[in-house]
Amino acid sequence: MTRDQVFEFFRRLAEANPSPTTELESGNPYQLLVAVVLSAQATDASVNVACRPLFQRIKTPKQMVAFGEDDLRDAIKTIGLFNTKAKNVIALSQALIDRFGGEVPRTREELESLPGVGRKTANVVLNTAFGEETFAVDTHVFRVCNRSGLAPGKSVDEVEAKLEKIVPQPFRRDAHHWLILHGRYTCKARLPECWRCPVIDLCRYKPKTPPPEERRAKSNAARSASRASSKARTAKGRTASRPKAGRSRSRPSRLP
Ligand code: SF4
């Protein structure tokens, strides 16, 4: 994509949703950090369901450590990989108390030094809690960037590096939210909803998904055509198996 096309891509996503943000619910940077750690390989909705009652009681690393691993495991048992995640959340809470005075650090290096915190989690926290212009590349962002040709790359690191390079102001801060939401609700994994996509003319993906009514009409036409051809085959088969006139159907007589 050209620079003008990239600008237009984000301008349209921004026009459709001027104030995007994460769908993970949290009340402070610590809760956001915990929610993002819990969201690995899980949906934001499932994390919110588990965290709503948890975050009523637990607002600080100190409260989490006092809560303990067993109770935490029980509180998040509806989320995938809850055993490992409970361990990590207790360990990272203890690390925040021991090394950062109970506060969430503001640098990538410090965040990534915490148990269970990788580059993507650090990027989300830096962006959403502290307003940094970071580009967290999750499965949705990776797919949208590759499909559309916005920032193609073989790995999440490659896509992140491309986004760093090409996303213009004033879209840098919210770019990853727009891309996540676009991937989650429009450019879906199994069937991108191209017919209602605001960047359809900028995207290089082919073939574009047509509107549902057009797909329905096509599949009805295909079904009718296949029914007609199967009827024709059956009729042909009947004709072929009919005995030719004048030919005897009796068994050959035995030889003397
Ligand atoms: S046109 Fe289709 S493939 Fe391209 S970004 Fe939009 S939804 Fe995704």
PDB file of C-alpha atoms in Angstrom, residues 73-248:
ATOM      1  CA  ARG A  73      -7.214 -20.840  40.378  1.00  0.00           C
ATOM      2  CA  ASP A  74     -10.781 -21.412  41.479  1.00  0.00           C
ATOM      3  CA  ALA A  75     -11.846 -17.893  40.446  1.00  0.00           C
ATOM      4  CA  ILE A  76     -10.450 -18.228  36.925  1.00  0.00           C
ATOM      5  CA  LYS A  77     -11.140 -21.916  36.292  1.00  0.00           C
ATOM      6  CA  THR A  78     -13.458 -21.063  33.360  1.00  0.00           C
ATOM      7  CA  ILE A  79     -10.492 -19.605  31.432  1.00  0.00           C
ATOM      8  CA  GLY A  80      -8.172 -21.840  29.416  1.00  0.00           C
ATOM      9  CA  LEU A  81      -4.736 -22.661  30.923  1.00  0.00           C
ATOM     10  CA  PHE A  82      -5.966 -21.447  34.330  1.00  0.00           C
ATOM     11  CA  ASN A  83      -3.392 -23.462  36.300  1.00  0.00           C
ATOM     12  CA  THR A  84      -0.387 -21.836  34.661  1.00  0.00           C
ATOM     13  CA  LYS A  85      -2.066 -18.441  34.574  1.00  0.00           C
ATOM     14  CA  ALA A  86      -2.872 -18.529  38.309  1.00  0.00           C
ATOM     15  CA  LYS A  87       0.764 -19.369  39.037  1.00  0.00           C
ATOM     16  CA  ASN A  88       1.988 -16.530  36.819  1.00  0.00           C
ATOM     17  CA  VAL A  89      -0.403 -13.932  38.234  1.00  0.00           C
ATOM     18  CA  ILE A  90       0.666 -14.696  41.811  1.00  0.00           C
ATOM     19  CA  ALA A  91       4.344 -14.662  40.798  1.00  0.00           C
ATOM     20  CA  LEU A  92       4.020 -11.407  38.866  1.00  0.00           C
ATOM     21  CA  SER A  93       2.109  -9.795  41.735  1.00  0.00           C
ATOM     22  CA  GLN A  94       4.883 -10.801  44.128  1.00  0.00           C
ATOM     23  CA  ALA A  95       7.482  -9.428  41.679  1.00  0.00           C
ATOM     24  CA  LEU A  96       5.593  -6.101  41.471  1.00  0.00           C
ATOM     25  CA  ILE A  97       5.695  -5.856  45.290  1.00  0.00           C
ATOM     26  CA  ASP A  98       9.357  -6.887  45.579  1.00  0.00           C
ATOM     27  CA  ARG A  99      10.810  -4.909  42.675  1.00  0.00           C
ATOM     28  CA  PHE A 100       8.438  -2.069  41.790  1.00  0.00           C
ATOM     29  CA  GLY A 101       6.831  -1.013  45.072  1.00  0.00           C
ATOM     30  CA  GLY A 102       3.501  -2.582  44.039  1.00  0.00           C
ATOM     31  CA  GLU A 103       3.238  -0.409  40.897  1.00  0.00           C
ATOM     32  CA  VAL A 104       3.060  -1.543  37.281  1.00  0.00           C
ATOM     33  CA  PRO A 105       6.331  -0.492  35.591  1.00  0.00           C
ATOM     34  CA  ARG A 106       6.224   1.756  32.524  1.00  0.00           C
ATOM     35  CA  THR A 107       9.017   0.318  30.387  1.00  0.00           C
ATOM     36  CA  ARG A 108       8.863  -2.626  28.031  1.00  0.00           C
ATOM     37  CA  GLU A 109      11.982  -4.242  29.525  1.00  0.00           C
ATOM     38  CA  GLU A 110      10.617  -4.120  33.056  1.00  0.00           C
ATOM     39  CA  LEU A 111       7.198  -5.391  31.997  1.00  0.00           C
ATOM     40  CA  GLU A 112       8.690  -8.244  29.993  1.00  0.00           C
ATOM     41  CA  SER A 113      10.789  -9.266  32.992  1.00  0.00           C
ATOM     42  CA  LEU A 114       7.575 -10.208  34.867  1.00  0.00           C
ATOM     43  CA  PRO A 115       6.348 -13.839  34.914  1.00  0.00           C
ATOM     44  CA  GLY A 116       3.814 -14.555  32.153  1.00  0.00           C
ATOM     45  CA  VAL A 117       4.365 -11.188  30.448  1.00  0.00           C
ATOM     46  CA  GLY A 118       5.505 -11.292  26.821  1.00  0.00           C
ATOM     47  CA  ARG A 119       5.936  -8.607  24.203  1.00  0.00           C
ATOM     48  CA  LYS A 120       2.262  -8.494  23.218  1.00  0.00           C
ATOM     49  CA  THR A 121       1.075  -8.108  26.826  1.00  0.00           C
ATOM     50  CA  ALA A 122       3.679  -5.396  27.443  1.00  0.00           C
ATOM     51  CA  ASN A 123       2.526  -3.565  24.290  1.00  0.00           C
ATOM     52  CA  VAL A 124      -1.139  -3.647  25.353  1.00  0.00           C
ATOM     53  CA  VAL A 125      -0.343  -2.358  28.858  1.00  0.00           C
ATOM     54  CA  LEU A 126       2.004   0.369  27.584  1.00  0.00           C
ATOM     55  CA  ASN A 127      -0.612   1.486  25.077  1.00  0.00           C
ATOM     56  CA  THR A 128      -3.848   1.173  27.015  1.00  0.00           C
ATOM     57  CA  ALA A 129      -2.687   2.048  30.536  1.00  0.00           C
ATOM     58  CA  PHE A 130       0.084   4.536  29.716  1.00  0.00           C
ATOM     59  CA  GLY A 131      -0.824   5.934  26.284  1.00  0.00           C
ATOM     60  CA  GLU A 132       2.344   4.774  24.483  1.00  0.00           C
ATOM     61  CA  GLU A 133       2.272   4.357  20.702  1.00  0.00           C
ATOM     62  CA  THR A 134       2.844   0.601  20.693  1.00  0.00           C
ATOM     63  CA  PHE A 135       1.478  -2.009  18.296  1.00  0.00           C
ATOM     64  CA  ALA A 136       0.346  -5.221  19.963  1.00  0.00           C
ATOM     65  CA  VAL A 137       0.037  -7.884  17.271  1.00  0.00           C
ATOM     66  CA  ASP A 138      -2.444 -10.591  18.164  1.00  0.00           C
ATOM     67  CA  THR A 139      -4.072 -13.129  15.867  1.00  0.00           C
ATOM     68  CA  HIS A 140      -6.608 -10.555  14.565  1.00  0.00           C
ATOM     69  CA  VAL A 141      -4.022  -7.869  13.833  1.00  0.00           C
ATOM     70  CA  PHE A 142      -1.721 -10.425  12.185  1.00  0.00           C
ATOM     71  CA  ARG A 143      -4.544 -11.627   9.908  1.00  0.00           C
ATOM     72  CA  VAL A 144      -5.798  -8.151   8.920  1.00  0.00           C
ATOM     73  CA  CYS A 145      -2.281  -6.877   8.189  1.00  0.00           C
ATOM     74  CA  ASN A 146      -1.468  -9.862   5.969  1.00  0.00           C
ATOM     75  CA  ARG A 147      -4.803 -10.221   4.195  1.00  0.00           C
ATOM     76  CA  SER A 148      -5.255  -6.579   3.374  1.00  0.00           C
ATOM     77  CA  GLY A 149      -1.611  -6.000   2.466  1.00  0.00           C
ATOM     78  CA  LEU A 150      -1.375  -3.206   5.049  1.00  0.00           C
ATOM     79  CA  ALA A 151       1.692  -4.657   6.805  1.00  0.00           C
ATOM     80  CA  PRO A 152       2.410  -8.170   5.578  1.00  0.00           C
ATOM     81  CA  GLY A 153       4.873 -10.323   7.516  1.00  0.00           C
ATOM     82  CA  LYS A 154       5.648 -13.952   8.279  1.00  0.00           C
ATOM     83  CA  SER A 155       5.853 -13.459  12.050  1.00  0.00           C
ATOM     84  CA  VAL A 156       4.196 -11.187  14.614  1.00  0.00           C
ATOM     85  CA  ASP A 157       7.527  -9.420  15.110  1.00  0.00           C
ATOM     86  CA  GLU A 158       7.768  -8.679  11.394  1.00  0.00           C
ATOM     87  CA  VAL A 159       4.214  -7.313  11.289  1.00  0.00           C
ATOM     88  CA  GLU A 160       4.850  -5.210  14.395  1.00  0.00           C
ATOM     89  CA  ALA A 161       8.030  -3.756  12.865  1.00  0.00           C
ATOM     90  CA  LYS A 162       6.133  -2.873   9.669  1.00  0.00           C
ATOM     91  CA  LEU A 163       3.324  -1.203  11.615  1.00  0.00           C
ATOM     92  CA  GLU A 164       5.922   0.790  13.566  1.00  0.00           C
ATOM     93  CA  LYS A 165       7.275   2.030  10.247  1.00  0.00           C
ATOM     94  CA  ILE A 166       4.105   2.780   8.282  1.00  0.00           C
ATOM     95  CA  VAL A 167       1.344   3.921  10.672  1.00  0.00           C
ATOM     96  CA  PRO A 168       1.083   7.710  10.425  1.00  0.00           C
ATOM     97  CA  GLN A 169      -0.054  10.282  12.948  1.00  0.00           C
ATOM     98  CA  PRO A 170      -2.673  10.902  14.248  1.00  0.00           C
ATOM     99  CA  PHE A 171      -3.477   7.168  14.211  1.00  0.00           C
ATOM    100  CA  ARG A 172      -0.442   5.654  15.941  1.00  0.00           C
ATOM    101  CA  ARG A 173      -1.849   5.477  19.433  1.00  0.00           C
ATOM    102  CA  ASP A 174      -5.120   3.730  18.557  1.00  0.00           C
ATOM    103  CA  ALA A 175      -4.001   1.775  15.467  1.00  0.00           C
ATOM    104  CA  HIS A 176      -3.814  -1.601  17.175  1.00  0.00           C
ATOM    105  CA  HIS A 177      -7.310  -1.235  18.680  1.00  0.00           C
ATOM    106  CA  TRP A 178      -8.776  -0.424  15.266  1.00  0.00           C
ATOM    107  CA  LEU A 179      -7.002  -3.409  13.727  1.00  0.00           C
ATOM    108  CA  ILE A 180      -8.094  -5.812  16.510  1.00  0.00           C
ATOM    109  CA  LEU A 181     -11.728  -4.670  16.308  1.00  0.00           C
ATOM    110  CA  HIS A 182     -11.667  -4.774  12.513  1.00  0.00           C
ATOM    111  CA  GLY A 183     -10.348  -8.352  12.613  1.00  0.00           C
ATOM    112  CA  ARG A 184     -12.746  -9.435  15.333  1.00  0.00           C
ATOM    113  CA  TYR A 185     -15.962  -8.052  13.821  1.00  0.00           C
ATOM    114  CA  THR A 186     -15.420  -7.529  10.079  1.00  0.00           C
ATOM    115  CA  CYS A 187     -12.302  -9.186   8.687  1.00  0.00           C
ATOM    116  CA  LYS A 188     -13.172 -12.436  10.481  1.00  0.00           C
ATOM    117  CA  ALA A 189     -10.939 -15.493  10.307  1.00  0.00           C
ATOM    118  CA  ARG A 190     -13.275 -17.929   8.536  1.00  0.00           C
ATOM    119  CA  LEU A 191     -15.191 -15.513   6.358  1.00  0.00           C
ATOM    120  CA  PRO A 192     -14.167 -11.863   6.054  1.00  0.00           C
ATOM    121  CA  GLU A 193     -17.261  -9.686   5.666  1.00  0.00           C
ATOM    122  CA  CYS A 194     -15.839  -7.728   2.748  1.00  0.00           C
ATOM    123  CA  TRP A 195     -19.236  -6.526   1.526  1.00  0.00           C
ATOM    124  CA  ARG A 196     -19.527  -4.206   4.542  1.00  0.00           C
ATOM    125  CA  CYS A 197     -15.826  -3.395   4.968  1.00  0.00           C
ATOM    126  CA  PRO A 198     -14.942   0.301   4.959  1.00  0.00           C
ATOM    127  CA  VAL A 199     -11.519  -0.346   3.375  1.00  0.00           C
ATOM    128  CA  ILE A 200     -12.637  -2.778   0.658  1.00  0.00           C
ATOM    129  CA  ASP A 201     -11.157  -0.745  -2.201  1.00  0.00           C
ATOM    130  CA  LEU A 202      -7.777  -0.426  -0.447  1.00  0.00           C
ATOM    131  CA  CYS A 203      -7.455  -4.095   0.499  1.00  0.00           C
ATOM    132  CA  ARG A 204      -5.638  -6.506  -1.809  1.00  0.00           C
ATOM    133  CA  TYR A 205      -7.411  -9.699  -0.599  1.00  0.00           C
ATOM    134  CA  LYS A 206      -9.088 -11.693  -3.374  1.00  0.00           C
ATOM    135  CA  PRO A 207     -11.669 -12.915  -3.961  1.00  0.00           C
ATOM    136  CA  LYS A 208     -13.698 -10.527  -1.816  1.00  0.00           C
ATOM    137  CA  THR A 209     -16.622 -12.096   0.057  1.00  0.00           C
ATOM    138  CA  PRO A 210     -19.860 -11.041  -1.674  1.00  0.00           C
ATOM    139  CA  PRO A 211     -22.970 -10.004   0.290  1.00  0.00           C
ATOM    140  CA  PRO A 212     -25.036 -12.835   1.865  1.00  0.00           C
ATOM    141  CA  GLU A 213     -27.938 -12.457  -0.610  1.00  0.00           C
ATOM    142  CA  GLU A 214     -25.528 -12.836  -3.552  1.00  0.00           C
ATOM    143  CA  ARG A 215     -23.932 -15.919  -1.958  1.00  0.00           C
ATOM    144  CA  ARG A 216     -27.373 -17.407  -1.278  1.00  0.00           C
ATOM    145  CA  ALA A 217     -28.437 -16.841  -4.886  1.00  0.00           C
ATOM    146  CA  LYS A 218     -25.204 -18.421  -6.140  1.00  0.00           C
ATOM    147  CA  SER A 219     -25.543 -21.483  -3.913  1.00  0.00           C
ATOM    148  CA  ASN A 220     -29.235 -21.905  -4.900  1.00  0.00           C
ATOM    149  CA  ALA A 221     -28.257 -21.734  -8.568  1.00  0.00           C
ATOM    150  CA  ALA A 222     -25.468 -24.280  -7.995  1.00  0.00           C
ATOM    151  CA  ARG A 223     -27.885 -26.590  -6.154  1.00  0.00           C
ATOM    152  CA  SER A 224     -30.467 -26.387  -8.988  1.00  0.00           C
ATOM    153  CA  ALA A 225     -27.766 -27.033 -11.594  1.00  0.00           C
ATOM    154  CA  SER A 226     -26.493 -30.073  -9.700  1.00  0.00           C
ATOM    155  CA  ARG A 227     -30.057 -31.411  -9.277  1.00  0.00           C
ATOM    156  CA  ALA A 228     -30.694 -30.976 -13.005  1.00  0.00           C
ATOM    157  CA  SER A 229     -27.475 -32.739 -13.983  1.00  0.00           C
ATOM    158  CA  SER A 230     -28.148 -35.637 -11.607  1.00  0.00           C
ATOM    159  CA  LYS A 231     -31.659 -36.024 -13.105  1.00  0.00           C
ATOM    160  CA  ALA A 232     -30.138 -36.034 -16.579  1.00  0.00           C
ATOM    161  CA  ARG A 233     -27.607 -38.690 -15.526  1.00  0.00           C
ATOM    162  CA  THR A 234     -30.362 -40.925 -14.086  1.00  0.00           C
ATOM    163  CA  ALA A 235     -32.452 -40.618 -17.260  1.00  0.00           C
ATOM    164  CA  LYS A 236     -29.428 -41.477 -19.420  1.00  0.00           C
ATOM    165  CA  GLY A 237     -28.657 -44.497 -17.232  1.00  0.00           C
ATOM    166  CA  ARG A 238     -32.208 -45.819 -17.658  1.00  0.00           C
ATOM    167  CA  THR A 239     -32.014 -45.492 -21.427  1.00  0.00           C
ATOM    168  CA  ALA A 240     -28.666 -47.251 -21.561  1.00  0.00           C
ATOM    169  CA  SER A 241     -29.862 -50.241 -19.508  1.00  0.00           C
ATOM    170  CA  ARG A 242     -33.091 -50.766 -21.574  1.00  0.00           C
ATOM    171  CA  PRO A 243     -32.791 -53.994 -23.759  1.00  0.00           C
ATOM    172  CA  LYS A 244     -32.406 -53.410 -27.463  1.00  0.00           C
ATOM    173  CA  ALA A 245     -35.474 -54.466 -29.532  1.00  0.00           C
ATOM    174  CA  GLY A 246     -35.265 -57.936 -31.114  1.00  0.00           C
ATOM    175  CA  ARG A 247     -32.427 -59.179 -28.921  1.00  0.00           C
ATOM    176  CA  SER A 248     -33.335 -62.375 -27.044  1.00  0.00           C
TER     177      SER A 248
END
